[in-house]
CSV table of C-alpha atoms and ligand atoms in Angstrom, one decimal:
chain,number,residue,atom,x,y,z
S,1478,MET,CA,-106.6,93.3,-57.6
S,1479,LEU,CA,-104.8,96.1,-55.9
S,1480,SER,CA,-103.1,98.5,-58.3
S,1481,ILE,CA,-99.9,100.0,-57.0
S,1482,VAL,CA,-97.6,102.8,-58.2
S,1483,VAL,CA,-94.0,102.4,-57.0
S,1484,LEU,CA,-91.8,105.4,-56.5
S,1485,ILE,CA,-88.0,104.9,-56.7
S,1486,SER,CA,-84.9,106.9,-56.9
S,1487,GLY,CA,-82.1,104.3,-57.3
S,1488,THR,CA,-81.4,100.6,-57.6
S,1489,GLY,CA,-84.9,99.4,-57.2
S,1490,SER,CA,-84.1,96.2,-55.3
S,1491,ASN,CA,-87.4,96.6,-53.4
S,1492,LEU,CA,-89.3,97.1,-56.6
S,1493,LYS,CA,-87.7,93.9,-57.9
S,1494,ALA,CA,-88.7,92.0,-54.8
S,1495,ILE,CA,-92.3,93.2,-55.1
S,1496,GLN,CA,-92.4,92.1,-58.7
S,1497,ALA,CA,-90.9,88.7,-57.8
S,1498,ALA,CA,-93.4,88.2,-55.1
S,1499,ILE,CA,-96.3,89.1,-57.5
S,1500,ASP,CA,-94.8,86.6,-60.1
S,1501,ALA,CA,-94.7,83.9,-57.4
S,1502,GLY,CA,-98.3,84.5,-56.4
S,1503,ARG,CA,-97.3,85.8,-52.9
S,1504,CYS,CA,-98.4,89.3,-53.4
S,1505,ARG,CA,-101.8,90.0,-54.9
S,1506,ALA,CA,-101.2,93.3,-56.6
S,1507,ARG,CA,-100.4,94.7,-60.0
S,1508,ILE,CA,-97.7,97.4,-60.6
S,1509,ALA,CA,-99.5,100.0,-62.7
S,1510,ALA,CA,-96.5,102.2,-63.0
S,1511,VAL,CA,-93.0,103.0,-61.7
S,1512,VAL,CA,-92.3,106.7,-61.1
S,1513,SER,CA,-88.8,108.2,-60.4
S,1514,ASP,CA,-87.3,111.5,-59.6
S,1515,ARG,CA,-84.1,110.4,-61.4
S,1516,SER,CA,-84.0,109.5,-65.1
S,1517,LYS,CA,-81.0,107.2,-64.5
S,1518,ALA,CA,-82.6,105.2,-61.6
S,1519,LYS,CA,-81.6,101.6,-62.3
S,1520,GLY,CA,-85.0,100.4,-61.2
S,1521,LEU,CA,-86.6,102.0,-64.3
S,1522,ASP,CA,-84.8,99.5,-66.5
S,1523,LEU,CA,-86.4,96.6,-64.6
S,1524,ALA,CA,-89.8,98.3,-65.2
S,1525,ARG,CA,-89.2,98.8,-68.9
S,1526,GLU,CA,-88.1,95.1,-69.3
S,1527,ARG,CA,-91.4,94.1,-67.8
S,1528,GLY,CA,-93.4,96.5,-69.9
S,1529,ILE,CA,-94.5,98.5,-66.8
S,1530,PRO,CA,-95.2,102.1,-67.7
S,1531,THR,CA,-92.6,104.5,-66.3
S,1532,GLU,CA,-92.6,108.2,-65.5
S,1533,VAL,CA,-89.7,110.5,-64.6
S,1534,VAL,CA,-90.5,113.7,-62.7
S,1535,ARG,CA,-87.3,115.6,-61.9
S,1536,LEU,CA,-87.1,118.4,-59.4
S,1537,LYS,CA,-84.8,120.4,-61.7
S,1538,ASP,CA,-87.5,120.5,-64.4
S,1539,HIS,CA,-89.8,122.4,-62.1
S,1540,PRO,CA,-89.6,126.0,-60.9
S,1541,ASP,CA,-89.9,125.0,-57.2
S,1542,ARG,CA,-90.6,122.1,-54.9
S,1543,ASP,CA,-94.3,122.8,-54.7
S,1544,ALA,CA,-94.6,122.6,-58.5
S,1545,TRP,CA,-92.5,119.4,-58.5
S,1546,ASN,CA,-94.8,117.9,-55.9
S,1547,ARG,CA,-97.8,118.8,-58.1
S,1548,GLY,CA,-96.1,117.2,-61.1
S,1549,LEU,CA,-95.3,114.1,-59.1
S,1550,ALA,CA,-98.9,113.8,-57.8
S,1551,GLU,CA,-100.2,114.1,-61.4
S,1552,ALA,CA,-97.9,111.5,-62.7
S,1553,VAL,CA,-98.9,109.1,-59.9
S,1554,ALA,CA,-102.6,109.9,-60.1
S,1555,ARG,CA,-102.7,109.1,-63.9
S,1556,HIS,CA,-102.2,105.5,-63.1
S,1557,GLU,CA,-105.1,105.5,-60.5
S,1558,PRO,CA,-103.3,103.6,-57.7
S,1559,GLY,CA,-105.1,101.9,-54.9
S,1560,LEU,CA,-101.7,102.2,-53.0
S,1561,VAL,CA,-98.6,104.3,-53.6
S,1562,VAL,CA,-95.4,102.6,-52.5
S,1563,LEU,CA,-92.3,104.6,-51.7
S,1564,ALA,CA,-89.6,102.0,-52.3
S,1565,GLY,CA,-86.3,103.8,-52.0
S,1566,PHE,CA,-87.7,107.2,-53.0
S,1567,MET,CA,-85.2,109.6,-51.7
S,1568,ARG,CA,-87.1,112.8,-51.6
S,1569,ILE,CA,-89.6,114.2,-49.1
S,1570,VAL,CA,-93.1,114.7,-50.5
S,1571,ASN,CA,-95.2,117.6,-49.2
S,1572,ARG,CA,-98.5,117.8,-47.5
S,1573,ASP,CA,-100.5,118.4,-50.7
S,1574,PHE,CA,-99.0,115.2,-52.2
S,1575,VAL,CA,-99.9,113.2,-49.0
S,1576,GLU,CA,-103.4,114.6,-49.0
S,1577,ARG,CA,-104.0,113.7,-52.6
S,1578,PHE,CA,-103.7,110.0,-51.6
S,1579,PRO,CA,-105.1,109.9,-48.1
S,1580,ASN,CA,-104.0,106.8,-46.2
S,1581,ARG,CA,-102.8,105.3,-49.4
S,1582,ILE,CA,-99.0,106.0,-49.3
S,1583,ILE,CA,-96.5,103.6,-47.6
S,1584,ASN,CA,-92.8,103.8,-47.2
S,1585,VAL,CA,-90.0,101.4,-46.3
S,1586,HIS,CA,-87.3,102.8,-44.1
S,1587,PRO,CA,-84.1,101.0,-43.1
S,1588,SER,CA,-84.3,101.4,-39.3
S,1589,LEU,CA,-86.7,100.4,-36.5
S,1590,LEU,CA,-88.6,103.7,-36.3
S,1591,PRO,CA,-89.0,105.9,-34.4
S,1592,ALA,CA,-85.2,105.3,-34.0
S,1593,PHE,CA,-83.0,106.8,-36.7
S,1594,PRO,CA,-85.4,108.5,-39.1
S,1595,GLY,CA,-84.2,110.5,-42.1
S,1596,ALA,CA,-81.1,109.8,-44.2
S,1597,ASP,CA,-78.5,107.1,-43.3
S,1598,GLY,CA,-80.6,105.0,-40.9
S,1599,PRO,CA,-78.0,102.2,-41.0
S,1600,ALA,CA,-75.1,104.6,-40.3
S,1601,GLN,CA,-77.0,106.1,-37.4
S,1602,ALA,CA,-77.6,102.6,-36.0
S,1603,VAL,CA,-73.9,101.7,-36.3
S,1604,ALA,CA,-72.9,105.0,-34.7
S,1605,ALA,CA,-75.3,104.5,-31.8
S,1606,ARG,CA,-73.9,100.9,-31.2
S,1607,VAL,CA,-77.4,99.4,-31.0
S,1608,GLN,CA,-77.6,95.6,-31.0
S,1609,LEU,CA,-80.8,95.4,-33.1
S,1610,SER,CA,-81.9,97.3,-36.1
S,1611,GLY,CA,-84.2,96.5,-39.0
S,1612,CYS,CA,-86.7,98.0,-41.2
S,1613,THR,CA,-90.1,99.7,-40.9
S,1614,VAL,CA,-93.0,99.9,-43.3
S,1615,HIS,CA,-95.1,102.9,-42.3
S,1616,LEU,CA,-97.9,105.0,-43.6
S,1617,VAL,CA,-96.6,108.3,-45.0
S,1618,ASP,CA,-97.8,111.5,-43.4
S,1619,ALA,CA,-96.4,115.0,-43.9
S,1620,GLY,CA,-93.4,114.5,-41.5
S,1621,VAL,CA,-90.2,112.7,-42.2
S,1622,ASP,CA,-90.6,109.0,-41.4
S,1623,THR,CA,-93.2,109.8,-38.7
S,1624,GLY,CA,-96.4,108.1,-40.0
S,1625,PRO,CA,-98.1,105.2,-38.3
S,1626,ILE,CA,-96.0,102.1,-38.2
S,1627,LEU,CA,-97.5,99.1,-40.1
S,1628,ALA,CA,-94.8,96.4,-39.8
S,1629,GLN,CA,-91.3,96.0,-38.7
S,1630,ALA,CA,-88.6,93.3,-38.9
S,1631,ALA,CA,-85.4,93.1,-36.9
S,1632,VAL,CA,-81.8,92.1,-37.6
S,1633,ARG,CA,-78.8,91.8,-35.3
S,1634,VAL,CA,-76.2,94.5,-35.6
S,1635,HIS,CA,-72.7,93.1,-35.3
S,1636,ALA,CA,-69.8,94.9,-33.7
S,1637,SER,CA,-67.9,94.6,-37.0
S,1638,ASP,CA,-70.8,96.1,-39.1
S,1639,SER,CA,-70.2,99.1,-41.3
S,1640,ALA,CA,-73.2,101.1,-42.4
S,1641,GLU,CA,-73.0,99.3,-45.7
S,1642,SER,CA,-72.9,95.8,-44.3
S,1643,LEU,CA,-75.8,96.5,-42.0
S,1644,HIS,CA,-77.8,98.1,-44.7
S,1645,ALA,CA,-77.3,95.1,-46.9
S,1646,ARG,CA,-78.6,92.8,-44.2
S,1647,ILE,CA,-81.6,95.1,-43.5
S,1648,GLN,CA,-82.4,95.1,-47.2
S,1649,ARG,CA,-82.8,91.4,-47.2
S,1650,ILE,CA,-85.7,91.6,-44.8
S,1651,GLU,CA,-87.1,94.7,-46.5
S,1652,HIS,CA,-87.5,92.5,-49.5
S,1653,HIS,CA,-89.9,90.3,-47.6
S,1654,LEU,CA,-91.6,92.8,-45.4
S,1655,LEU,CA,-92.8,95.3,-48.0
S,1656,PHE,CA,-94.6,92.8,-50.3
S,1657,GLN,CA,-96.2,91.2,-47.2
S,1658,VAL,CA,-97.7,94.6,-46.2
S,1659,ILE,CA,-98.9,95.2,-49.8
S,1660,ASP,CA,-100.5,91.8,-49.9
S,1661,LYS,CA,-102.2,92.4,-46.6
S,1662,VAL,CA,-103.6,95.7,-47.9
S,1663,SER,CA,-104.8,93.9,-51.0
S,1664,ARG,CA,-106.6,91.2,-49.0
S,1665,GLY,CA,-108.1,93.8,-46.6
S,1666,ALA,CA,-106.2,92.2,-43.8
S,1667,LEU,CA,-104.6,95.5,-43.1
S,1668,VAL,CA,-106.8,98.5,-43.1
S,1669,LEU,CA,-105.0,101.7,-43.6
S,1670,ALA,CA,-106.1,104.7,-41.5
S,1671,SER,CA,-104.6,107.1,-39.1
S,1672,GLU,CA,-104.8,104.2,-36.6
S,1673,PRO,CA,-104.0,101.2,-38.9
S,1674,THR,CA,-105.7,98.0,-37.9
S,1675,TRP,CA,-105.0,94.4,-38.5
S,1676,GLN,CA,-108.3,92.6,-39.2
S,1677,ILE,CA,-109.4,89.8,-37.0
S,1678,GLY,CA,-108.9,86.5,-38.9
S,1679,SER,CA,-105.4,87.2,-40.3
S,1680,GLN,CA,-103.2,84.3,-39.5
S,1681,ALA,CA,-101.2,84.8,-36.3
S,1682,ASP,CA,-97.9,83.6,-37.8
S,1683,GLU,CA,-98.2,86.2,-40.6
S,1684,ASP,CA,-98.3,88.8,-37.9
S,1685,VAL,CA,-94.8,87.9,-36.6
S,1686,PHE,CA,-92.4,89.9,-38.5
S,1687,ILE,CA,-89.3,89.3,-36.5
S,1688,ALA,CA,-86.9,87.7,-39.0
S,1689,PRO,CA,-86.8,84.0,-38.2
S,1690,GLY,CA,-83.5,82.6,-37.3
S,1691,TRP,CA,-81.8,86.0,-37.4
S,1692,LEU,CA,-80.7,86.8,-40.9
S,1693,THR,CA,-76.9,87.2,-40.7
Z,324,GRF,C1,-83.9,100.9,-49.0
Z,324,GRF,O1,-83.0,100.5,-48.0
Z,324,GRF,C2,-85.0,101.7,-48.3
Z,324,GRF,O2,-85.3,101.3,-47.0
Z,324,GRF,C3,-84.5,103.1,-48.4
Z,324,GRF,O3,-83.8,103.2,-49.6
Z,324,GRF,C4,-83.3,101.9,-50.0
Z,324,GRF,C5,-83.7,101.7,-51.4
Z,324,GRF,O4,-83.1,100.5,-51.9
Z,324,GRF,N1,-85.6,104.0,-48.2
Z,324,GRF,P1,-83.6,100.0,-53.4
Z,324,GRF,O5,-83.5,101.1,-54.4
Z,324,GRF,O6,-85.0,99.4,-53.3
Z,324,GRF,O7,-82.6,98.9,-53.7
């Protein structure tokens, strides 16, 4: 069973979706801990309700960012994860953190990378007047949203969309895509490396991540 540590900063709707998929037998993993940089992150409540260990590692409790990264890495490593999942974790981790868990950190980002990295992916998509956007699950490297892409799903962008309405639609597909990637890693159907590979034998329909019927 793949043991995962989930890092969050806020609402934790992706965390909730992962736990729901695990409960439904659709994601073969176990959440070993939830780690946050914010003590008031709502997602921590969900973890506590489920009896999942939580850790809070705040930047302001550390002398500098390097010390915070070390503290964060220690907190995560304590739970011996097979996979570290950044699910709405709003801070950039440094190279030392990434190298502590080589090819073992994934992130979900609300755009079709490499378009619109960084903050406000949905707002950038609306401003650029693109017709399609979506979400990307990628391996984390030392850059900002630059790691190898593992999976993507698309949604239509409406002319009437605000950043908020588009983000809400994107989140609906994030909630499917992220647990599918975790499950694939767990089953060995997705091998994480600098060139991630899908193993032969994974079912073709599972590899089609374009949201069916356009979620609107
Ligand atoms: C998600 O849209 C994710 O793509 C981005 O932050 C948001 C977190 O949402 N990185 P939640 O906390 O999981 O509800």
